[in-house]
Coordinates of C-alpha atoms in Angstrom, one line a residue:
M1 CA 0.0 0.0 0.0
V2 CA 1.2 3.5 -0.8
S3 CA -0.3 6.7 0.4
Y4 CA -0.3 10.1 -1.3
T5 CA -1.4 13.6 -0.4
L6 CA -1.9 16.8 -2.3
P7 CA 0.3 19.9 -1.9
Q8 CA -2.8 22.1 -1.8
N9 CA -4.5 19.9 0.8
P10 CA -2.1 17.9 3.0
D11 CA -4.9 16.6 5.2
T12 CA -6.2 14.5 2.3
I13 CA -4.6 11.1 2.2
I14 CA -5.3 8.8 -0.7
T15 CA -4.1 5.2 -0.3
V16 CA -3.9 2.7 -3.1
R17 CA -2.7 -0.9 -3.4
G18 CA 0.8 -1.6 -4.6
K19 CA 4.2 0.1 -4.4
E20 CA 5.2 3.6 -5.3
S21 CA 5.0 3.6 -9.2
P22 CA 3.5 5.5 -12.1
R23 CA 0.6 3.0 -12.0
A24 CA 0.0 3.6 -8.3
R25 CA 0.0 7.3 -8.9
Q26 CA -2.6 6.9 -11.7
K27 CA -4.8 4.8 -9.4
A28 CA -4.5 7.6 -6.9
M29 CA -5.4 10.1 -9.5
D30 CA -8.5 8.1 -10.4
K31 CA -9.5 8.0 -6.8
L32 CA -8.9 11.7 -6.4
V33 CA -11.2 12.4 -9.4
E34 CA -13.9 10.2 -7.8
M35 CA -13.5 12.0 -4.5
M36 CA -13.8 15.4 -6.1
D37 CA -16.8 14.3 -8.2
S38 CA -18.6 13.0 -5.1
G39 CA -17.9 16.2 -3.1
E40 CA -15.7 14.4 -0.6
I41 CA -12.8 16.8 -1.4
L42 CA -13.5 20.4 -2.0
T43 CA -10.0 21.3 -3.2
E44 CA -9.7 23.4 -6.2
L45 CA -6.8 22.4 -8.3
E46 CA -5.6 25.5 -10.2
N47 CA -3.8 24.9 -13.5
G48 CA -4.9 21.2 -13.4
F49 CA -3.2 18.4 -11.5
S50 CA -1.1 15.5 -12.6
P51 CA -0.2 12.2 -10.9
E52 CA 3.4 13.3 -10.6
Q53 CA 2.4 16.1 -8.3
F54 CA 1.2 13.7 -5.6
I55 CA 3.4 13.7 -2.5
E56 CA 4.1 10.2 -1.2
V57 CA 3.2 9.9 2.5
K58 CA 5.7 7.6 4.3
E59 CA 4.8 5.9 7.5
S60 CA 7.4 6.4 10.2
K61 CA 9.4 3.3 11.3
E62 CA 8.2 3.8 14.9
S63 CA 4.5 3.7 14.0
K64 CA 5.1 0.6 11.8
E65 CA 6.7 -1.1 14.8
I66 CA 3.8 -0.2 17.1
A67 CA 1.3 -1.4 14.5
S68 CA 3.3 -4.6 14.0
E69 CA 3.4 -5.3 17.8
E70 CA -0.3 -4.6 18.1
E71 CA -1.1 -6.9 15.1
E72 CA 1.1 -9.6 16.6
A73 CA -0.7 -9.3 20.0
V74 CA -4.1 -9.6 18.2
A75 CA -3.0 -12.6 16.2
Q76 CA -1.7 -14.3 19.4
A77 CA -5.0 -13.5 21.2
V78 CA -7.0 -15.0 18.4
Q79 CA -4.8 -18.1 18.4
I80 CA -5.2 -18.5 22.2
L81 CA -9.0 -18.2 21.9
S82 CA -9.0 -20.7 19.1
D83 CA -7.1 -23.1 21.2
L84 CA -9.5 -22.6 24.1
A85 CA -12.4 -23.3 21.7
A86 CA -10.8 -26.6 20.6
L87 CA -10.2 -27.7 24.2
K88 CA -13.8 -26.8 25.2
I89 CA -15.1 -29.0 22.3
K90 CA -13.0 -31.8 23.6
V91 CA -14.2 -31.4 27.1
V92 CA -17.9 -31.1 26.1
E93 CA -17.7 -34.2 23.8
S94 CA -16.1 -36.4 26.4
R95 CA -17.8 -35.1 29.6
E96 CA -21.0 -37.2 29.7
E97 CA -19.2 -40.5 29.0
A98 CA -16.4 -39.7 31.5
L99 CA -18.9 -38.9 34.3
K100 CA -20.6 -42.3 33.7
I101 CA -17.3 -44.0 33.9
R102 CA -16.4 -42.0 37.0
S103 CA -19.6 -43.2 38.8
A104 CA -18.8 -46.8 37.7
I105 CA -15.5 -46.6 39.4
E106 CA -17.3 -46.9 42.8
V107 CA -17.7 -50.6 42.1
L108 CA -13.9 -51.0 42.7
F109 CA -14.3 -49.7 46.2
T110 CA -17.1 -52.0 47.3
D111 CA -17.4 -55.6 48.3
E112 CA -20.2 -56.1 45.8
A113 CA -19.9 -59.1 43.5
V114 CA -18.6 -57.9 40.1
S115 CA -17.7 -59.9 37.1
V116 CA -14.3 -59.9 35.6
E117 CA -15.8 -58.7 32.3
E118 CA -17.3 -55.6 34.0
I119 CA -13.9 -54.7 35.6
A120 CA -12.2 -55.3 32.2
N121 CA -14.7 -53.0 30.5
L122 CA -14.2 -50.4 33.2
K123 CA -10.4 -50.7 32.8
D124 CA -10.7 -50.2 29.1
S125 CA -12.8 -47.1 29.6
F126 CA -10.1 -45.4 31.7
K127 CA -8.6 -44.0 28.6
V128 CA -11.8 -41.9 28.0
L129 CA -11.7 -40.8 31.6
K130 CA -8.1 -39.8 31.3
T131 CA -8.7 -37.9 28.0
F132 CA -11.6 -36.0 29.7
A133 CA -9.6 -35.2 32.9
V134 CA -6.5 -34.0 31.0
A135 CA -8.6 -31.9 28.6
N136 CA -10.6 -30.4 31.4
L137 CA -7.4 -29.4 33.3
R138 CA -5.9 -27.9 30.1
Y139 CA -9.2 -26.1 29.4
R140 CA -9.2 -24.5 32.9
E141 CA -5.6 -23.4 32.5
A142 CA -6.2 -22.1 29.0
R143 CA -9.3 -20.2 30.1
E144 CA -7.2 -18.2 32.6
K145 CA -4.7 -17.3 29.8
A146 CA -7.6 -16.6 27.4
E147 CA -8.9 -13.9 29.7
E148 CA -6.0 -11.7 28.8
A149 CA -6.4 -12.6 25.2
R150 CA -10.0 -11.5 25.3
I151 CA -9.0 -8.1 26.8
I152 CA -6.5 -7.6 24.0
L153 CA -9.1 -8.4 21.4
D154 CA -11.7 -6.2 23.0
Q155 CA -9.2 -3.3 23.0
A156 CA -8.4 -3.9 19.3
L157 CA -12.2 -4.0 18.5
K158 CA -12.9 -0.9 20.5
S159 CA -10.2 1.1 18.6
A160 CA -11.8 0.0 15.4
E161 CA -15.2 1.3 16.5
S162 CA -13.8 4.7 17.4

């Protein structure tokens, strides 16, 4: 992206795709004509105006670094929230079955008669229980980290509303 301004009206910034080039200047000229026709810009261009008269507006290195840091923070926040959503899905999907298995564990702590097959089935289902328990722990931990990510995202969205 390249931005241009007019010597007669430095407050007007016209941004077009691409790098600084005669083609980009022509695109900016087309945009300028559209803006003048629509009344968006009230600048009178005495003696005409050519694309070569545009002044390129360069973004300072410092503002680029700030924008880059903010963009990185937003990208990280979105990734953290995405990871949280994936963990939540895993927890929700395995919760019901894991709770059934958890209640069935009580059989191991009683003197009730239980078949070897029931215990073997219970033992086989421990993997589901473990998957749920680990996912639930990770989800709770991730949720704490996601609070900060949510704040970062909210701040980025508020600045876009302003």
